[in-house]
Coordinates of N, CA and C in Angstrom, one line a residue:
M72 N 20.2 33.5 17.2 CA 19.8 33.0 15.9 C 19.8 31.4 15.9
F73 N 18.6 30.9 15.6 CA 18.5 29.4 15.5 C 19.3 28.9 14.3
K74 N 19.9 27.7 14.5 CA 20.7 27.1 13.4 C 20.1 25.8 13.1
Y75 N 19.7 25.7 11.8 CA 19.0 24.5 11.3 C 19.7 23.8 10.2
S76 N 20.8 24.4 9.7 CA 21.5 23.8 8.5 C 22.2 22.5 9.0
N77 N 22.4 21.6 8.0 CA 23.1 20.4 8.3 C 22.3 19.4 9.2
K78 N 21.0 19.7 9.3 CA 20.2 18.8 10.1 C 19.3 18.0 9.2
T79 N 19.0 16.8 9.5 CA 18.0 16.0 8.8 C 16.8 15.6 9.6
A80 N 15.6 15.9 9.0 CA 14.4 15.6 9.7 C 13.6 14.6 8.9
V81 N 12.9 13.6 9.6 CA 12.0 12.7 9.0 C 10.6 13.1 9.5
V82 N 9.7 13.4 8.5 CA 8.4 13.8 8.8 C 7.4 12.9 8.2
T83 N 6.5 12.3 8.9 CA 5.5 11.4 8.4 C 4.2 12.2 8.1
G84 N 3.4 11.7 7.2 CA 2.2 12.4 6.8 C 2.5 13.7 6.2
A85 N 3.6 13.8 5.4 CA 4.1 15.1 4.9 C 3.5 15.6 3.7
S86 N 2.5 15.0 3.1 CA 2.0 15.4 1.8 C 0.9 16.4 1.8
R87 N 0.3 16.6 3.0 CA -0.9 17.5 3.1 C -1.1 18.0 4.5
G88 N -1.9 19.0 4.6 CA -2.3 19.5 5.9 C -1.2 19.9 6.8
I89 N -1.3 19.5 8.1 CA -0.3 19.9 9.1 C 1.1 19.3 8.7
G90 N 1.1 18.1 8.2 CA 2.4 17.5 7.8 C 3.1 18.2 6.7
K91 N 2.4 18.7 5.7 CA 3.0 19.4 4.6 C 3.6 20.7 5.1
A92 N 2.8 21.4 6.0 CA 3.3 22.6 6.6 C 4.6 22.4 7.4
I93 N 4.6 21.3 8.2 CA 5.8 21.0 8.9 C 7.0 20.8 8.0
A94 N 6.8 19.9 7.0 CA 7.9 19.6 6.1 C 8.4 20.8 5.4
T95 N 7.5 21.6 4.9 CA 7.9 22.8 4.2 C 8.6 23.8 5.1
T96 N 8.1 24.0 6.3 CA 8.7 25.0 7.2 C 10.1 24.6 7.6
L97 N 10.3 23.3 7.9 CA 11.7 22.8 8.2 C 12.6 22.9 7.0
A98 N 12.1 22.6 5.8 CA 12.9 22.6 4.6 C 13.3 24.1 4.2
N99 N 12.3 25.0 4.4 CA 12.6 26.4 4.1 C 13.6 27.0 5.1
N100 N 13.8 26.4 6.2 CA 14.8 26.9 7.2 C 16.1 26.1 7.1
G101 N 16.3 25.4 6.0 CA 17.6 24.8 5.7 C 17.8 23.4 6.1
M102 N 16.8 22.7 6.6 CA 17.0 21.3 6.9 C 16.8 20.5 5.7
Q103 N 17.4 19.3 5.7 CA 17.0 18.2 4.7 C 15.9 17.4 5.3
V104 N 14.8 17.3 4.6 CA 13.6 16.7 5.1 C 13.3 15.5 4.3
I105 N 13.2 14.3 5.0 CA 12.6 13.1 4.3 C 11.1 13.1 4.6
G106 N 10.4 13.4 3.5 CA 8.9 13.6 3.6 C 8.2 12.3 3.3
I107 N 7.5 11.7 4.2 CA 6.8 10.4 4.1 C 5.3 10.5 3.8
A108 N 4.9 9.8 2.9 CA 3.4 9.6 2.6 C 3.1 8.2 2.2
T109 N 1.9 7.9 2.1 CA 1.5 6.5 1.8 C 1.4 6.1 0.3
S110 N 1.4 7.1 -0.5 CA 1.3 6.8 -2.0 C 2.2 7.7 -2.8
E111 N 2.7 7.2 -3.9 CA 3.5 8.1 -4.8 C 2.7 9.3 -5.3
K112 N 1.5 9.1 -5.6 CA 0.6 10.2 -6.1 C 0.5 11.3 -5.1
S113 N 0.3 11.0 -3.8 CA 0.2 12.0 -2.8 C 1.6 12.8 -2.6
L114 N 2.7 12.1 -2.9 CA 4.0 12.7 -2.7 C 4.2 13.8 -3.8
D115 N 3.4 13.8 -4.8 CA 3.5 14.9 -5.8 C 3.4 16.3 -5.2
A116 N 2.7 16.3 -4.1 CA 2.4 17.6 -3.5 C 3.7 18.3 -2.9
I117 N 4.7 17.4 -2.6 CA 5.9 18.0 -2.0 C 7.2 17.7 -2.8
R118 N 7.0 17.0 -4.0 CA 8.1 16.5 -4.7 C 9.1 17.6 -5.2
D119 N 8.5 18.8 -5.5 CA 9.3 19.8 -6.1 C 9.7 20.9 -5.1
I120 N 9.5 20.6 -3.8 CA 9.9 21.6 -2.8 C 11.4 21.4 -2.4
K121 N 12.1 22.5 -2.5 CA 13.6 22.4 -2.2 C 13.8 21.8 -0.8
N122 N 14.8 21.0 -0.7 CA 15.3 20.3 0.5 C 14.4 19.2 1.0
I123 N 13.3 18.9 0.3 CA 12.4 17.8 0.7 C 12.7 16.6 -0.2
I124 N 13.0 15.4 0.4 CA 13.2 14.2 -0.4 C 12.0 13.3 -0.1
P125 N 11.1 13.0 -1.0 CA 9.9 12.2 -0.8 C 10.2 10.7 -0.7
F126 N 9.4 10.0 0.1 CA 9.5 8.6 0.2 C 8.2 8.0 0.5
C127 N 7.8 7.0 -0.2 CA 6.5 6.3 0.0 C 6.7 5.2 1.1
C128 N 5.9 5.2 2.1 CA 6.0 4.2 3.2 C 4.7 4.0 3.9
N129 N 4.4 2.8 4.3 CA 3.3 2.4 5.1 C 3.8 2.3 6.5
I130 N 3.7 3.3 7.4 CA 4.3 3.3 8.7 C 3.7 2.3 9.6
S131 N 2.6 1.7 9.3 CA 2.0 0.6 10.2 C 2.6 -0.7 9.8
D132 N 3.5 -0.8 8.9 CA 4.1 -2.1 8.5 C 5.6 -2.1 8.8
E133 N 6.0 -3.0 9.6 CA 7.4 -3.0 10.0 C 8.4 -3.2 8.9
K134 N 8.1 -3.9 7.9 CA 9.0 -4.1 6.7 C 9.1 -2.8 6.0
S135 N 8.0 -2.0 5.8 CA 8.1 -0.7 5.2 C 9.0 0.2 6.0
I136 N 8.9 0.1 7.3 CA 9.8 0.9 8.1 C 11.2 0.6 7.9
E137 N 11.6 -0.6 7.8 CA 12.9 -1.0 7.5 C 13.4 -0.5 6.2
D138 N 12.6 -0.5 5.2 CA 12.9 0.1 3.9 C 13.1 1.6 4.0
L139 N 12.3 2.2 4.8 CA 12.4 3.7 5.0 C 13.8 4.0 5.7
Y140 N 14.1 3.2 6.7 CA 15.4 3.4 7.4 C 16.6 3.3 6.4
A141 N 16.6 2.3 5.6 CA 17.6 2.1 4.6 C 17.7 3.3 3.7
F142 N 16.5 3.8 3.3 CA 16.5 5.0 2.4 C 17.1 6.2 3.1
V143 N 16.7 6.4 4.3 CA 17.2 7.6 5.1 C 18.7 7.5 5.2
K144 N 19.2 6.4 5.5 CA 20.7 6.2 5.7 C 21.4 6.5 4.4
E145 N 20.8 6.2 3.3 CA 21.4 6.5 2.0 C 21.6 8.0 1.8
H146 N 20.7 8.8 2.4 CA 20.7 10.2 2.1 C 21.3 11.1 3.2
S147 N 21.5 10.5 4.4 CA 22.1 11.3 5.5 C 22.8 10.4 6.5
S148 N 23.9 10.9 7.0 CA 24.7 10.1 8.0 C 24.1 10.3 9.4
N149 N 23.4 11.4 9.5 CA 22.8 11.7 10.9 C 21.3 11.9 10.7
I150 N 20.6 11.4 11.7 CA 19.1 11.6 11.8 C 18.9 12.4 13.0
D151 N 18.6 13.7 12.8 CA 18.5 14.6 14.0 C 17.1 14.8 14.5
I152 N 16.1 14.7 13.7 CA 14.7 15.0 14.1 C 13.7 14.0 13.5
L153 N 12.8 13.6 14.3 CA 11.7 12.8 13.9 C 10.4 13.5 14.3
V154 N 9.5 13.7 13.3 CA 8.2 14.2 13.6 C 7.1 13.1 13.2
N155 N 6.5 12.5 14.2 CA 5.5 11.5 14.0 C 4.2 12.3 13.9
N156 N 3.8 12.6 12.6 CA 2.6 13.4 12.4 C 1.5 12.6 11.7
A157 N 1.8 11.5 11.0 CA 0.8 10.8 10.2 C -0.3 10.3 11.1
G158 N -1.5 10.4 10.6 CA -2.7 9.9 11.4 C -3.9 9.8 10.6
I159 N -4.8 8.9 10.9 CA -6.0 8.7 10.2 C -7.2 8.7 11.3
H160 N -8.4 8.9 10.8 CA -9.5 8.7 11.7 C -10.6 7.9 10.9
M161 N -11.2 7.0 11.6 CA -12.4 6.2 11.1 C -13.5 6.3 12.1
D162 N -14.3 7.3 12.1 CA -15.2 7.7 13.2 C -16.4 6.8 13.2
N163 N -16.9 6.4 14.4 CA -18.1 5.7 14.6 C -18.3 5.6 16.1
I164 N -19.6 5.5 16.5 CA -19.9 5.3 17.9 C -19.4 3.9 18.2
L165 N -19.1 3.6 19.5 CA -18.4 2.4 19.8 C -19.3 1.1 19.5
L166 N -20.6 1.2 19.7 CA -21.4 0.0 19.5 C -21.5 -0.4 18.0
R167 N -21.2 0.6 17.1 CA -21.2 0.3 15.7 C -19.8 0.2 15.1
M168 N -18.8 0.4 15.9 CA -17.4 0.4 15.4 C -16.9 -1.0 15.1
K169 N -16.4 -1.2 13.9 CA -15.9 -2.5 13.5 C -14.5 -2.7 14.1
T170 N -14.2 -3.9 14.3 CA -12.9 -4.2 14.9 C -11.8 -3.7 13.9
E171 N -12.0 -3.7 12.6 CA -11.0 -3.2 11.7 C -10.8 -1.7 11.8
E172 N -11.9 -1.0 12.1 CA -11.8 0.4 12.3 C -11.0 0.8 13.5
W173 N -11.1 0.0 14.6 CA -10.3 0.2 15.8 C -8.9 -0.1 15.5
K174 N -8.6 -1.3 14.9 CA -7.2 -1.7 14.7 C -6.5 -0.8 13.7
K175 N -7.2 -0.4 12.6 CA -6.5 0.4 11.6 C -6.0 1.7 12.2
V176 N -6.9 2.4 12.9 CA -6.5 3.7 13.5 C -5.4 3.5 14.5
L177 N -5.4 2.5 15.4 CA -4.3 2.3 16.3 C -3.0 1.9 15.6
D178 N -3.2 1.1 14.5 CA -2.0 0.7 13.8 C -1.2 1.9 13.2
V179 N -1.9 2.9 12.6 CA -1.3 4.0 12.0 C -0.9 5.1 13.0
N180 N -1.8 5.4 13.9 CA -1.6 6.5 14.8 C -0.7 6.2 16.0
L181 N -0.6 5.0 16.4 CA 0.1 4.7 17.6 C 1.2 3.6 17.3
N182 N 0.9 2.6 16.6 CA 1.9 1.6 16.3 C 3.0 2.1 15.4
G183 N 2.5 2.9 14.4 CA 3.4 3.5 13.4 C 4.5 4.3 14.1
P184 N 4.2 5.3 15.0 CA 5.2 6.0 15.7 C 6.1 5.1 16.5
F185 N 5.6 4.1 17.1 CA 6.4 3.1 17.8 C 7.5 2.5 16.9
Y186 N 7.0 1.9 15.8 CA 8.0 1.2 14.9 C 9.1 2.2 14.4
L187 N 8.6 3.4 14.0 CA 9.6 4.3 13.4 C 10.5 4.9 14.4
T188 N 10.0 5.3 15.6 CA 10.8 5.8 16.6 C 11.9 4.8 17.1
R189 N 11.4 3.6 17.2 CA 12.4 2.5 17.7 C 13.5 2.4 16.8
I190 N 13.3 2.4 15.5 CA 14.4 2.1 14.5 C 15.3 3.4 14.4
L191 N 14.8 4.6 14.4 CA 15.6 5.8 14.3 C 16.3 6.2 15.6
L192 N 15.8 5.7 16.7 CA 16.3 6.1 18.0 C 17.7 5.6 18.2
K193 N 18.1 4.4 17.5 CA 19.4 3.9 17.7 C 20.5 4.8 17.2
D194 N 20.2 5.5 16.1 CA 21.2 6.5 15.6 C 21.3 7.7 16.5
M195 N 20.1 8.2 17.0 CA 20.1 9.3 17.9 C 20.9 9.0 19.2
I196 N 20.8 7.8 19.7 CA 21.5 7.4 20.9 C 23.0 7.3 20.6
K197 N 23.3 6.8 19.4 CA 24.7 6.7 19.1 C 25.4 8.1 18.9
N198 N 24.6 9.1 18.4 CA 25.1 10.4 18.2 C 24.9 11.3 19.4
K199 N 24.2 10.8 20.4 CA 24.0 11.5 21.7 C 23.3 12.9 21.4
R200 N 22.3 12.9 20.5 CA 21.5 14.0 20.3 C 20.3 13.7 19.4
G201 N 19.2 14.4 19.6 CA 18.0 14.2 18.8 C 16.8 14.9 19.3
R202 N 15.9 15.0 18.4 CA 14.6 15.7 18.7 C 13.5 14.7 18.2
I203 N 12.6 14.3 19.0 CA 11.4 13.5 18.6 C 10.2 14.3 19.0
I204 N 9.3 14.6 18.0 CA 8.1 15.4 18.3 C 6.9 14.6 17.8
N205 N 6.0 14.3 18.7 CA 4.8 13.5 18.3 C 3.6 14.5 18.2
I206 N 2.8 14.3 17.2 CA 1.6 15.1 17.0 C 0.4 14.3 17.5
S207 N -0.1 14.8 18.6 CA -1.3 14.1 19.2 C -2.5 14.9 18.8
S208 N -3.4 15.2 19.8 CA -4.6 16.0 19.5 C -5.3 16.3 20.8
I209 N -6.1 17.4 20.8 CA -6.9 17.7 22.0 C -7.8 16.5 22.3
S210 N -8.2 15.7 21.3 CA -9.0 14.5 21.5 C -8.3 13.5 22.4
G211 N -7.0 13.6 22.5 CA -6.2 12.6 23.3 C -6.4 12.8 24.7
T212 N -6.8 14.0 25.2 CA -7.0 14.3 26.6 C -8.5 14.5 26.9
D213 N -9.2 15.2 26.0 CA -10.6 15.5 26.2 C -11.6 14.5 25.7
G214 N -11.1 13.6 24.8 CA -12.0 12.7 24.1 C -12.9 13.4 23.1
N215 N -13.6 12.6 22.3 CA -14.6 13.1 21.4 C -15.5 12.0 21.0
K216 N -16.8 12.3 21.1 CA -17.8 11.2 20.8 C -17.7 10.8 19.4
G217 N -17.8 9.5 19.2 CA -17.6 8.9 17.9 C -16.2 8.7 17.5
Q218 N -15.2 9.0 18.4 CA -13.8 8.9 18.1 C -13.1 8.1 19.2
S219 N -13.7 7.1 19.7 CA -13.0 6.4 20.8 C -11.7 5.8 20.3
N220 N -11.6 5.3 19.1 CA -10.4 4.8 18.5 C -9.3 5.9 18.3
Y221 N -9.7 7.0 17.7 CA -8.8 8.1 17.5 C -8.3 8.7 18.8
S222 N -9.2 8.9 19.7 CA -8.9 9.5 21.0 C -7.9 8.6 21.8
A223 N -8.2 7.3 21.7 CA -7.3 6.3 22.4 C -5.9 6.3 21.8
S224 N -5.8 6.4 20.5 CA -4.5 6.5 19.8 C -3.7 7.7 20.2
K225 N -4.4 8.9 20.2 CA -3.8 10.1 20.5 C -3.4 10.3 22.0
G226 N -4.3 9.7 22.8 CA -4.0 9.7 24.2 C -2.7 8.8 24.5
G227 N -2.6 7.7 23.7 CA -1.5 6.8 23.8 C -0.2 7.6 23.5
L228 N -0.2 8.4 22.5 CA 0.9 9.2 22.1 C 1.4 10.1 23.2
L229 N 0.5 10.7 24.0 CA 0.8 11.5 25.1 C 1.6 10.8 26.2
A230 N 1.2 9.6 26.5 CA 1.9 8.8 27.5 C 3.2 8.2 26.9
F231 N 3.2 7.9 25.6 CA 4.4 7.4 25.0 C 5.5 8.5 25.0
T232 N 5.1 9.8 24.8 CA 6.0 10.9 24.9 C 6.7 11.0 26.2
K233 N 5.9 11.0 27.3 CA 6.4 11.1 28.6 C 7.4 10.0 29.0
S234 N 6.9 8.8 28.7 CA 7.8 7.6 29.0 C 9.1 7.6 28.3
L235 N 9.1 7.9 27.0 CA 10.3 7.9 26.2 C 11.2 9.1 26.6
A236 N 10.6 10.2 27.0 CA 11.5 11.3 27.4 C 12.3 10.9 28.6
K237 N 11.7 10.1 29.5 CA 12.4 9.7 30.7 C 13.5 8.7 30.4
E238 N 13.3 7.9 29.3 CA 14.3 6.9 28.9 C 15.5 7.5 28.3
V239 N 15.3 8.5 27.4 CA 16.4 9.0 26.6 C 17.0 10.3 26.9
G240 N 16.5 11.0 27.9 CA 17.0 12.3 28.3 C 18.5 12.3 28.5
K241 N 19.0 11.3 29.2 CA 20.4 11.3 29.5 C 21.3 11.2 28.3
R242 N 20.7 10.9 27.1 CA 21.4 10.8 25.8 C 21.3 12.1 25.1
N243 N 20.8 13.2 25.7 CA 20.6 14.5 25.0 C 19.6 14.4 23.9
I244 N 18.6 13.6 24.1 CA 17.5 13.5 23.2 C 16.2 14.0 23.9
T245 N 15.5 15.0 23.2 CA 14.3 15.5 23.8 C 13.1 14.8 23.1
V246 N 12.0 14.6 23.8 CA 10.8 14.1 23.3 C 9.6 14.9 23.7
N247 N 8.9 15.5 22.8 CA 7.8 16.4 23.1 C 6.6 16.1 22.3
C248 N 5.5 16.6 22.6 CA 4.2 16.3 22.0 C 3.5 17.6 21.7
I249 N 2.8 17.7 20.6 CA 1.9 18.8 20.3 C 0.5 18.3 20.1
A250 N -0.4 19.0 20.8 CA -1.8 18.6 20.7 C -2.6 19.7 20.0
P251 N -2.8 19.6 18.7 CA -3.6 20.6 18.0 C -5.0 20.6 18.4
G252 N -5.7 21.7 18.2 CA -7.1 21.8 18.3 C -7.7 21.7 16.9
I253 N -8.6 22.6 16.6 CA -9.3 22.5 15.3 C -8.5 23.3 14.3
I254 N -7.8 22.7 13.4 CA -6.9 23.3 12.4 C -7.5 23.2 11.0
E255 N -7.3 24.3 10.3 CA -7.9 24.4 8.9 C -7.2 23.4 7.9
T256 N -7.6 22.2 7.9 CA -7.1 21.2 7.0 C -8.3 20.6 6.3
D257 N -8.0 19.7 5.3 CA -9.1 19.0 4.6 C -10.0 18.1 5.5
M258 N -9.5 17.8 6.7 CA -10.2 17.0 7.7 C -11.4 17.7 8.2
I259 N -11.5 19.0 8.2 CA -12.6 19.7 8.7 C -13.5 20.3 7.7
F260 N -13.1 20.3 6.4 CA -13.9 20.9 5.3 C -15.3 20.3 5.2
D261 N -15.4 19.0 5.6 CA -16.7 18.3 5.4 C -17.6 18.5 6.6
L262 N -17.1 19.2 7.6 CA -18.0 19.4 8.8 C -19.1 20.3 8.4
S263 N -20.3 20.1 9.1 CA -21.4 20.9 8.8 C -21.2 22.3 9.5
D264 N -22.0 23.3 9.0 CA -21.9 24.6 9.6 C -22.2 24.6 11.0
T265 N -23.2 23.7 11.4 CA -23.6 23.7 12.8 C -22.4 23.2 13.7
V266 N -21.7 22.2 13.2 CA -20.6 21.6 14.0 C -19.5 22.7 14.1
K267 N -19.2 23.4 13.0 CA -18.1 24.4 13.0 C -18.5 25.5 13.9
T268 N -19.7 25.9 13.9 CA -20.2 27.0 14.8 C -20.0 26.6 16.3
D269 N -20.3 25.3 16.6 CA -20.2 24.8 17.9 C -18.7 24.8 18.4
Y270 N -17.9 24.4 17.5 CA -16.4 24.4 17.8 C -16.0 25.8 18.1
L271 N -16.4 26.8 17.2 CA -15.9 28.2 17.4 C -16.4 28.7 18.7
R272 N -17.6 28.3 19.1 CA -18.2 28.8 20.4 C -17.3 28.3 21.6
R273 N -16.6 27.2 21.4 CA -15.8 26.6 22.5 C -14.3 27.1 22.5
I274 N -14.0 27.9 21.4 CA -12.6 28.4 21.3 C -12.5 29.8 21.7
P275 N -11.8 30.1 22.8 CA -11.7 31.5 23.3 C -11.2 32.5 22.2
L276 N -10.3 32.1 21.3 CA -9.8 33.0 20.3 C -10.8 33.2 19.1
K277 N -11.9 32.3 19.1 CA -12.9 32.5 18.1 C -12.5 32.3 16.7
K278 N -11.5 31.4 16.5 CA -11.1 31.1 15.1 C -10.4 29.8 15.1
F279 N -10.3 29.2 13.9 CA -9.6 27.9 13.8 C -8.1 28.2 13.6
G280 N -7.3 27.3 13.9 CA -5.9 27.4 13.7 C -5.5 27.1 12.3
K281 N -4.2 27.4 11.9 CA -3.7 27.1 10.6 C -2.5 26.1 10.8
P282 N -2.3 25.3 9.8 CA -1.2 24.4 9.8 C 0.1 25.0 10.2
E283 N 0.4 26.3 9.8 CA 1.6 26.9 10.1 C 1.7 27.2 11.6
D284 N 0.6 27.3 12.3 CA 0.7 27.5 13.8 C 1.4 26.3 14.5
I285 N 1.2 25.2 13.9 CA 1.8 23.9 14.4 C 3.3 23.9 14.0
S286 N 3.5 24.1 12.7 CA 4.9 24.0 12.2 C 5.9 25.0 12.8
K287 N 5.4 26.2 13.1 CA 6.3 27.1 13.8 C 6.7 26.7 15.2
M288 N 5.8 26.0 15.9 CA 6.2 25.5 17.2 C 7.2 24.4 17.1
I289 N 7.0 23.5 16.0 CA 7.9 22.5 15.8 C 9.3 23.0 15.5
L290 N 9.3 24.1 14.7 CA 10.6 24.7 14.3 C 11.4 25.1 15.6
F291 N 10.6 25.7 16.5 CA 11.3 26.1 17.8 C 11.8 24.8 18.6
L292 N 11.0 23.8 18.6 CA 11.4 22.6 19.4 C 12.6 21.9 18.8
C293 N 12.8 22.1 17.5 CA 14.0 21.5 16.8 C 15.2 22.4 17.1
S294 N 15.1 23.5 17.6 CA 16.2 24.4 17.7 C 17.1 24.1 19.0
D295 N 18.3 24.6 19.0 CA 19.2 24.5 20.2 C 18.6 25.2 21.4
E296 N 17.8 26.2 21.1 CA 17.2 27.0 22.2 C 16.2 26.3 23.0
A297 N 15.7 25.1 22.4 CA 14.7 24.3 23.1 C 15.3 23.1 23.7
S298 N 16.6 23.1 24.0 CA 17.3 21.9 24.4 C 17.0 21.5 25.8
Y299 N 16.3 22.3 26.6 CA 16.0 22.0 28.0 C 14.5 21.7 28.2
I300 N 13.8 21.4 27.0 CA 12.4 21.1 27.1 C 12.2 19.7 26.7
T301 N 11.6 18.9 27.5 CA 11.3 17.5 27.2 C 10.2 17.0 28.0
G302 N 9.5 16.0 27.4 CA 8.4 15.3 28.1 C 7.1 16.2 28.2
Q303 N 7.0 17.2 27.4 CA 5.9 18.2 27.5 C 4.9 18.0 26.4
T304 N 3.7 18.4 26.6 CA 2.7 18.5 25.6 C 2.2 19.9 25.5
F305 N 2.3 20.4 24.3 CA 1.9 21.8 24.0 C 0.6 21.8 23.2
Y306 N -0.4 22.5 23.8 CA -1.7 22.6 23.2 C -1.8 23.8 22.4
I307 N -2.0 23.6 21.1 CA -2.1 24.7 20.1 C -3.5 24.7 19.6
D308 N -4.4 25.3 20.4 CA -5.9 25.1 20.1 C -6.7 26.3 20.3
G309 N -6.1 27.5 20.4 CA -6.8 28.7 20.6 C -7.5 28.8 21.9
G310 N -7.1 28.0 22.9 CA -7.6 28.0 24.2 C -8.8 27.0 24.4
M311 N -9.0 26.2 23.4 CA -10.2 25.2 23.5 C -10.1 24.3 24.7
S312 N -8.8 23.9 25.0 CA -8.7 22.9 26.1 C -8.9 23.5 27.5
L313 N -9.1 24.9 27.5 CA -9.4 25.5 28.8 C -10.8 25.3 29.3
N314 N -11.7 24.9 28.4 CA -13.1 24.7 28.7 C -13.3 23.4 29.6

């Protein structure tokens, strides 16, 4: 039996899509979850869920990260789990991509996890235990046209995961990565039928994933039974990465 009670998890991008599924799944299994989003309005989506404590934070800003840390410490003496899920995309072909589009995506998707991991890691090292899980993407390994900024940020998370796992393993802290494929969130609702059909053609299971497919894997990685798994990337993509 997995034991999740008396654990505190910090989940970024927790108000919708994959992040909301992660926060809800962890909370429903007895964890205290600090759910992070960028606006008070978006936090309304998780505000009434049992065991979730909402907090508004801009993870690409170091001062906001410091405020978040102080908030977390007010609510828990131990920080057991960090899920770096928050991410944005600002798609464009490289010749048309604005510098701001490049910087903004890297700031949120890669710099944000760096800032947050660095500040929470001190407590994990002190307690000699912890779980860090980074949400990357199949685009981080395969690339995707029109997403050089997004792919670069998600590829960076893959390398970040491996490097950090080597640094903190001796402290009983595991660091792993999940690379989702095409998941049914609002990010794909605007895709044309032609694009969706092309994606389905490339997926051996012939269906899109659900946010819960990701959250269930994270639940396992948070468990004591996953204590010997670190530095790994798990592709939850219906086999899309096999092509």
